[in-house]
mmCIF file of C-alpha atoms in Angstrom:
data_model
loop_
_atom_site.group_PDB
_atom_site.id
_atom_site.type_symbol
_atom_site.label_atom_id
_atom_site.label_comp_id
_atom_site.label_asym_id
_atom_site.label_seq_id
_atom_site.Cartn_x
_atom_site.Cartn_y
_atom_site.Cartn_z
ATOM 1 C CA MET X 1 33.805 -13.251 -20.559
ATOM 2 C CA SER X 2 31.782 -15.191 -18.026
ATOM 3 C CA GLN X 3 32.490 -14.546 -14.350
ATOM 4 C CA VAL X 4 32.971 -17.235 -11.718
ATOM 5 C CA LEU X 5 30.576 -17.082 -8.781
ATOM 6 C CA LEU X 6 31.700 -17.777 -5.234
ATOM 7 C CA PHE X 7 29.268 -19.061 -2.608
ATOM 8 C CA GLU X 8 30.385 -17.985 0.848
ATOM 9 C CA LYS X 9 28.873 -19.192 4.123
ATOM 10 C CA VAL X 10 28.607 -16.157 6.405
ATOM 11 C CA VAL X 11 28.788 -16.049 10.182
ATOM 12 C CA LEU X 12 27.590 -12.633 11.248
ATOM 13 C CA PRO X 13 29.632 -10.798 13.866
ATOM 14 C CA LYS X 14 27.976 -9.835 17.148
ATOM 15 C CA ALA X 15 27.804 -6.235 15.919
ATOM 16 C CA TYR X 16 24.731 -7.333 13.926
ATOM 17 C CA ARG X 17 22.823 -7.280 17.218
ATOM 18 C CA LEU X 18 22.804 -3.494 16.822
ATOM 19 C CA PRO X 19 19.875 -2.256 14.722
ATOM 20 C CA SER X 20 22.058 0.428 13.123
ATOM 21 C CA VAL X 21 24.513 -2.196 11.818
ATOM 22 C CA VAL X 22 21.717 -4.320 10.363
ATOM 23 C CA LYS X 23 20.099 -1.244 8.815
ATOM 24 C CA LYS X 24 23.369 -0.338 7.089
ATOM 25 C CA ALA X 25 23.847 -3.921 5.847
ATOM 26 C CA VAL X 26 20.280 -4.046 4.497
ATOM 27 C CA SER X 27 20.738 -0.705 2.713
ATOM 28 C CA ALA X 28 23.858 -2.053 0.983
ATOM 29 C CA PHE X 29 21.625 -4.560 -0.834
ATOM 30 C CA SER X 30 19.473 -1.766 -2.358
ATOM 31 C CA PRO X 31 16.039 -3.144 -1.475
ATOM 32 C CA GLN X 32 13.349 -1.747 -3.763
ATOM 33 C CA SER X 33 10.412 -2.029 -1.385
ATOM 34 C CA GLU X 34 9.503 -2.285 2.265
ATOM 35 C CA TYR X 35 8.742 -5.963 1.630
ATOM 36 C CA GLU X 36 12.318 -6.598 0.450
ATOM 37 C CA ARG X 37 13.757 -4.506 3.269
ATOM 38 C CA SER X 38 11.856 -6.460 5.933
ATOM 39 C CA TRP X 39 12.879 -9.795 4.390
ATOM 40 C CA LEU X 40 16.538 -8.771 4.444
ATOM 41 C CA PHE X 41 16.216 -7.759 8.107
ATOM 42 C CA HIS X 42 14.596 -11.143 8.750
ATOM 43 C CA CYS X 43 17.469 -12.976 7.005
ATOM 44 C CA PHE X 44 20.079 -11.282 9.161
ATOM 45 C CA GLU X 45 18.048 -11.856 12.351
ATOM 46 C CA ARG X 46 17.536 -15.571 11.654
ATOM 47 C CA SER X 47 21.186 -15.987 10.768
ATOM 48 C CA LEU X 48 22.325 -14.207 13.921
ATOM 49 C CA ARG X 49 20.045 -16.469 16.027
ATOM 50 C CA ARG X 50 21.433 -19.465 14.072
ATOM 51 C CA GLU X 51 17.984 -20.454 12.877
ATOM 52 C CA ALA X 52 19.220 -20.308 9.287
ATOM 53 C CA THR X 53 22.566 -20.314 7.517
ATOM 54 C CA LEU X 54 23.389 -17.207 5.511
ATOM 55 C CA TYR X 55 25.322 -17.316 2.234
ATOM 56 C CA TYR X 56 26.634 -14.495 0.080
ATOM 57 C CA VAL X 57 27.118 -14.947 -3.650
ATOM 58 C CA ARG X 58 30.081 -12.976 -4.973
ATOM 59 C CA VAL X 59 31.586 -12.394 -8.397
ATOM 60 C CA PHE X 60 35.121 -13.741 -8.090
ATOM 61 C CA ALA X 61 36.863 -11.130 -10.247
ATOM 62 C CA THR X 62 35.411 -8.127 -8.383
ATOM 63 C CA ASN X 63 34.439 -9.644 -5.007
ATOM 64 C CA GLU X 64 31.071 -7.868 -5.455
ATOM 65 C CA ILE X 65 28.157 -9.406 -3.561
ATOM 66 C CA VAL X 66 25.398 -10.000 -6.126
ATOM 67 C CA ALA X 67 22.980 -12.173 -4.124
ATOM 68 C CA LEU X 68 22.348 -13.743 -0.753
ATOM 69 C CA PHE X 69 20.268 -16.628 0.491
ATOM 70 C CA THR X 70 19.496 -18.477 3.697
ATOM 71 C CA LEU X 71 19.005 -22.191 4.205
ATOM 72 C CA SER X 72 17.539 -24.134 7.104
ATOM 73 C CA LEU X 73 16.567 -27.707 7.883
ATOM 74 C CA ALA X 74 13.018 -28.658 8.753
ATOM 75 C CA ALA X 75 11.006 -31.797 9.420
ATOM 76 C CA PRO X 76 7.322 -30.961 8.787
ATOM 77 C CA GLU X 77 5.014 -33.318 10.635
ATOM 78 C CA GLN X 78 8.156 -35.388 11.415
ATOM 79 C CA LYS X 79 7.531 -37.353 8.197
ATOM 80 C CA THR X 80 10.221 -35.970 5.903
ATOM 81 C CA SER X 81 13.266 -33.783 6.214
ATOM 82 C CA TRP X 82 13.612 -30.694 4.070
ATOM 83 C CA LEU X 83 16.326 -28.244 3.207
ATOM 84 C CA ILE X 84 14.467 -24.949 2.965
ATOM 85 C CA ILE X 85 15.557 -21.989 0.900
ATOM 86 C CA ASP X 86 14.231 -19.469 3.382
ATOM 87 C CA TYR X 87 15.052 -16.503 1.231
ATOM 88 C CA LEU X 88 16.863 -15.755 -1.997
ATOM 89 C CA TYR X 89 17.688 -12.145 -2.754
ATOM 90 C CA VAL X 90 19.320 -10.968 -5.970
ATOM 91 C CA LEU X 91 20.510 -7.382 -6.163
ATOM 92 C CA PRO X 92 18.109 -5.362 -8.328
ATOM 93 C CA SER X 93 20.743 -4.647 -10.993
ATOM 94 C CA TYR X 94 21.093 -8.414 -11.634
ATOM 95 C CA ARG X 95 17.405 -9.291 -11.939
ATOM 96 C CA LYS X 96 15.413 -10.172 -15.070
ATOM 97 C CA THR X 97 18.455 -10.456 -17.347
ATOM 98 C CA GLN X 98 20.890 -13.238 -18.054
ATOM 99 C CA PHE X 99 24.013 -13.265 -15.927
ATOM 100 C CA GLN X 100 27.069 -12.487 -18.013
ATOM 101 C CA GLN X 101 26.973 -14.682 -21.136
ATOM 102 C CA THR X 102 25.585 -17.783 -19.409
ATOM 103 C CA GLY X 103 22.087 -17.760 -20.852
ATOM 104 C CA PHE X 104 20.701 -18.040 -17.309
ATOM 105 C CA LYS X 105 19.405 -15.525 -14.799
ATOM 106 C CA LEU X 106 21.529 -15.137 -11.687
ATOM 107 C CA SER X 107 18.687 -16.526 -9.545
ATOM 108 C CA GLU X 108 18.647 -19.700 -11.670
ATOM 109 C CA LEU X 109 22.400 -20.150 -11.223
ATOM 110 C CA VAL X 110 22.081 -19.676 -7.468
ATOM 111 C CA ILE X 111 19.254 -22.214 -7.209
ATOM 112 C CA ALA X 112 21.258 -24.706 -9.284
ATOM 113 C CA GLU X 113 24.156 -24.331 -6.826
ATOM 114 C CA ILE X 114 21.774 -24.762 -3.874
ATOM 115 C CA MET X 115 20.520 -27.978 -5.512
ATOM 116 C CA LEU X 116 24.119 -29.232 -5.622
ATOM 117 C CA MET X 117 24.567 -28.248 -1.970
ATOM 118 C CA ALA X 118 21.416 -30.221 -1.102
ATOM 119 C CA GLN X 119 22.877 -33.288 -2.820
ATOM 120 C CA LYS X 120 26.055 -32.981 -0.736
ATOM 121 C CA ILE X 121 24.110 -32.461 2.500
ATOM 122 C CA SER X 122 21.969 -35.520 1.719
ATOM 123 C CA GLU X 123 25.140 -37.622 1.809
ATOM 124 C CA LEU X 124 25.536 -36.659 5.483
ATOM 125 C CA VAL X 125 21.943 -36.493 6.745
ATOM 126 C CA THR X 126 18.613 -37.825 5.553
ATOM 127 C CA LEU X 127 17.188 -35.170 3.298
ATOM 128 C CA ASP X 128 14.066 -35.741 1.222
ATOM 129 C CA LEU X 129 13.197 -32.389 -0.330
ATOM 130 C CA LEU X 130 14.619 -29.027 -1.252
ATOM 131 C CA ALA X 131 11.736 -26.608 -0.646
ATOM 132 C CA LEU X 132 11.040 -22.920 -1.022
ATOM 133 C CA GLN X 133 8.220 -20.471 -0.740
ATOM 134 C CA ALA X 134 7.778 -18.537 -3.965
ATOM 135 C CA ALA X 135 7.686 -14.817 -3.243
ATOM 136 C CA HIS X 136 4.937 -14.381 -5.832
ATOM 137 C CA GLN X 137 2.976 -16.332 -8.434
ATOM 138 C CA LYS X 138 5.154 -15.128 -11.338
ATOM 139 C CA LEU X 139 8.112 -17.127 -10.004
ATOM 140 C CA THR X 140 6.334 -20.478 -10.060
ATOM 141 C CA ASP X 141 6.953 -20.931 -13.809
ATOM 142 C CA ILE X 142 10.707 -20.487 -13.296
ATOM 143 C CA TYR X 143 10.764 -22.950 -10.409
ATOM 144 C CA THR X 144 8.580 -25.426 -12.314
ATOM 145 C CA ALA X 145 11.011 -25.304 -15.243
ATOM 146 C CA MET X 146 13.778 -26.260 -12.787
ATOM 147 C CA GLY X 147 11.806 -29.305 -11.593
ATOM 148 C CA PHE X 148 10.053 -27.911 -8.511
ATOM 149 C CA VAL X 149 6.416 -28.866 -7.979
ATOM 150 C CA PRO X 150 3.762 -27.100 -5.875
ATOM 151 C CA LEU X 151 3.141 -28.630 -2.466
ATOM 152 C CA ASN X 152 -0.345 -29.112 -1.135
ATOM 153 C CA ARG X 153 0.072 -28.390 2.535
ATOM 154 C CA ALA X 154 -1.774 -26.541 5.257
ATOM 155 C CA ARG X 155 -1.080 -22.845 4.897
ATOM 156 C CA LYS X 156 -1.188 -20.073 7.413
ATOM 157 C CA HIS X 157 -1.801 -17.592 4.624
ATOM 158 C CA ARG X 158 -3.686 -18.255 1.402
ATOM 159 C CA ASP X 159 -1.073 -16.522 -0.726
ATOM 160 C CA GLU X 160 1.767 -18.831 0.370
ATOM 161 C CA ILE X 161 3.109 -20.863 -2.529
ATOM 162 C CA TRP X 162 5.364 -23.686 -1.379
ATOM 163 C CA MET X 163 7.285 -25.697 -3.960
ATOM 164 C CA ALA X 164 9.772 -28.558 -3.649
ATOM 165 C CA ILE X 165 12.006 -30.897 -5.574
ATOM 166 C CA SER X 166 13.235 -34.308 -4.499
ATOM 167 C CA VAL X 167 16.860 -34.130 -3.430
ATOM 168 C CA SER X 168 17.518 -37.481 -5.027
ATOM 169 C CA ALA X 169 15.931 -36.391 -8.338
ATOM 170 C CA GLY X 170 19.236 -35.753 -10.063
ATOM 171 C CA ALA X 171 21.492 -38.098 -8.113
ATOM 172 C CA ASP X 172 21.478 -41.301 -10.162
#
């Protein structure tokens, strides 16, 4: 039986200003590397400073958190406005396999929901692109299959891989 996913906008309590609280929250997501651990810390920090909006993805039947992501708005070079997927984190036990009997990975389902959110946001504010930075080269094929294209933009680091999709691409 397929499970319904809930997407919950999270406002972190002030207790997240304490490093021990953030450390405990990060540990609950079972990061598999220092890279993942630091990104999770970064997500909570940006959310607490209101630089990004944090969302938890839960399985409705169990209320288990299976993923989180952050979104922010940006206007690079003041030419376009972007909704940025700052970070998408799927719990290790839900990676690399299809979610329930859907035929899709959990990360693909989350990105599809974010695309729908971008469509709704674009009805309220001018929004040109949904953009993300691929964590590594292996993910670019997945994002390309979903309609994202690589962006040619000035990079601070050579290994940054930015990809985007037009928000209006599916809204005919």
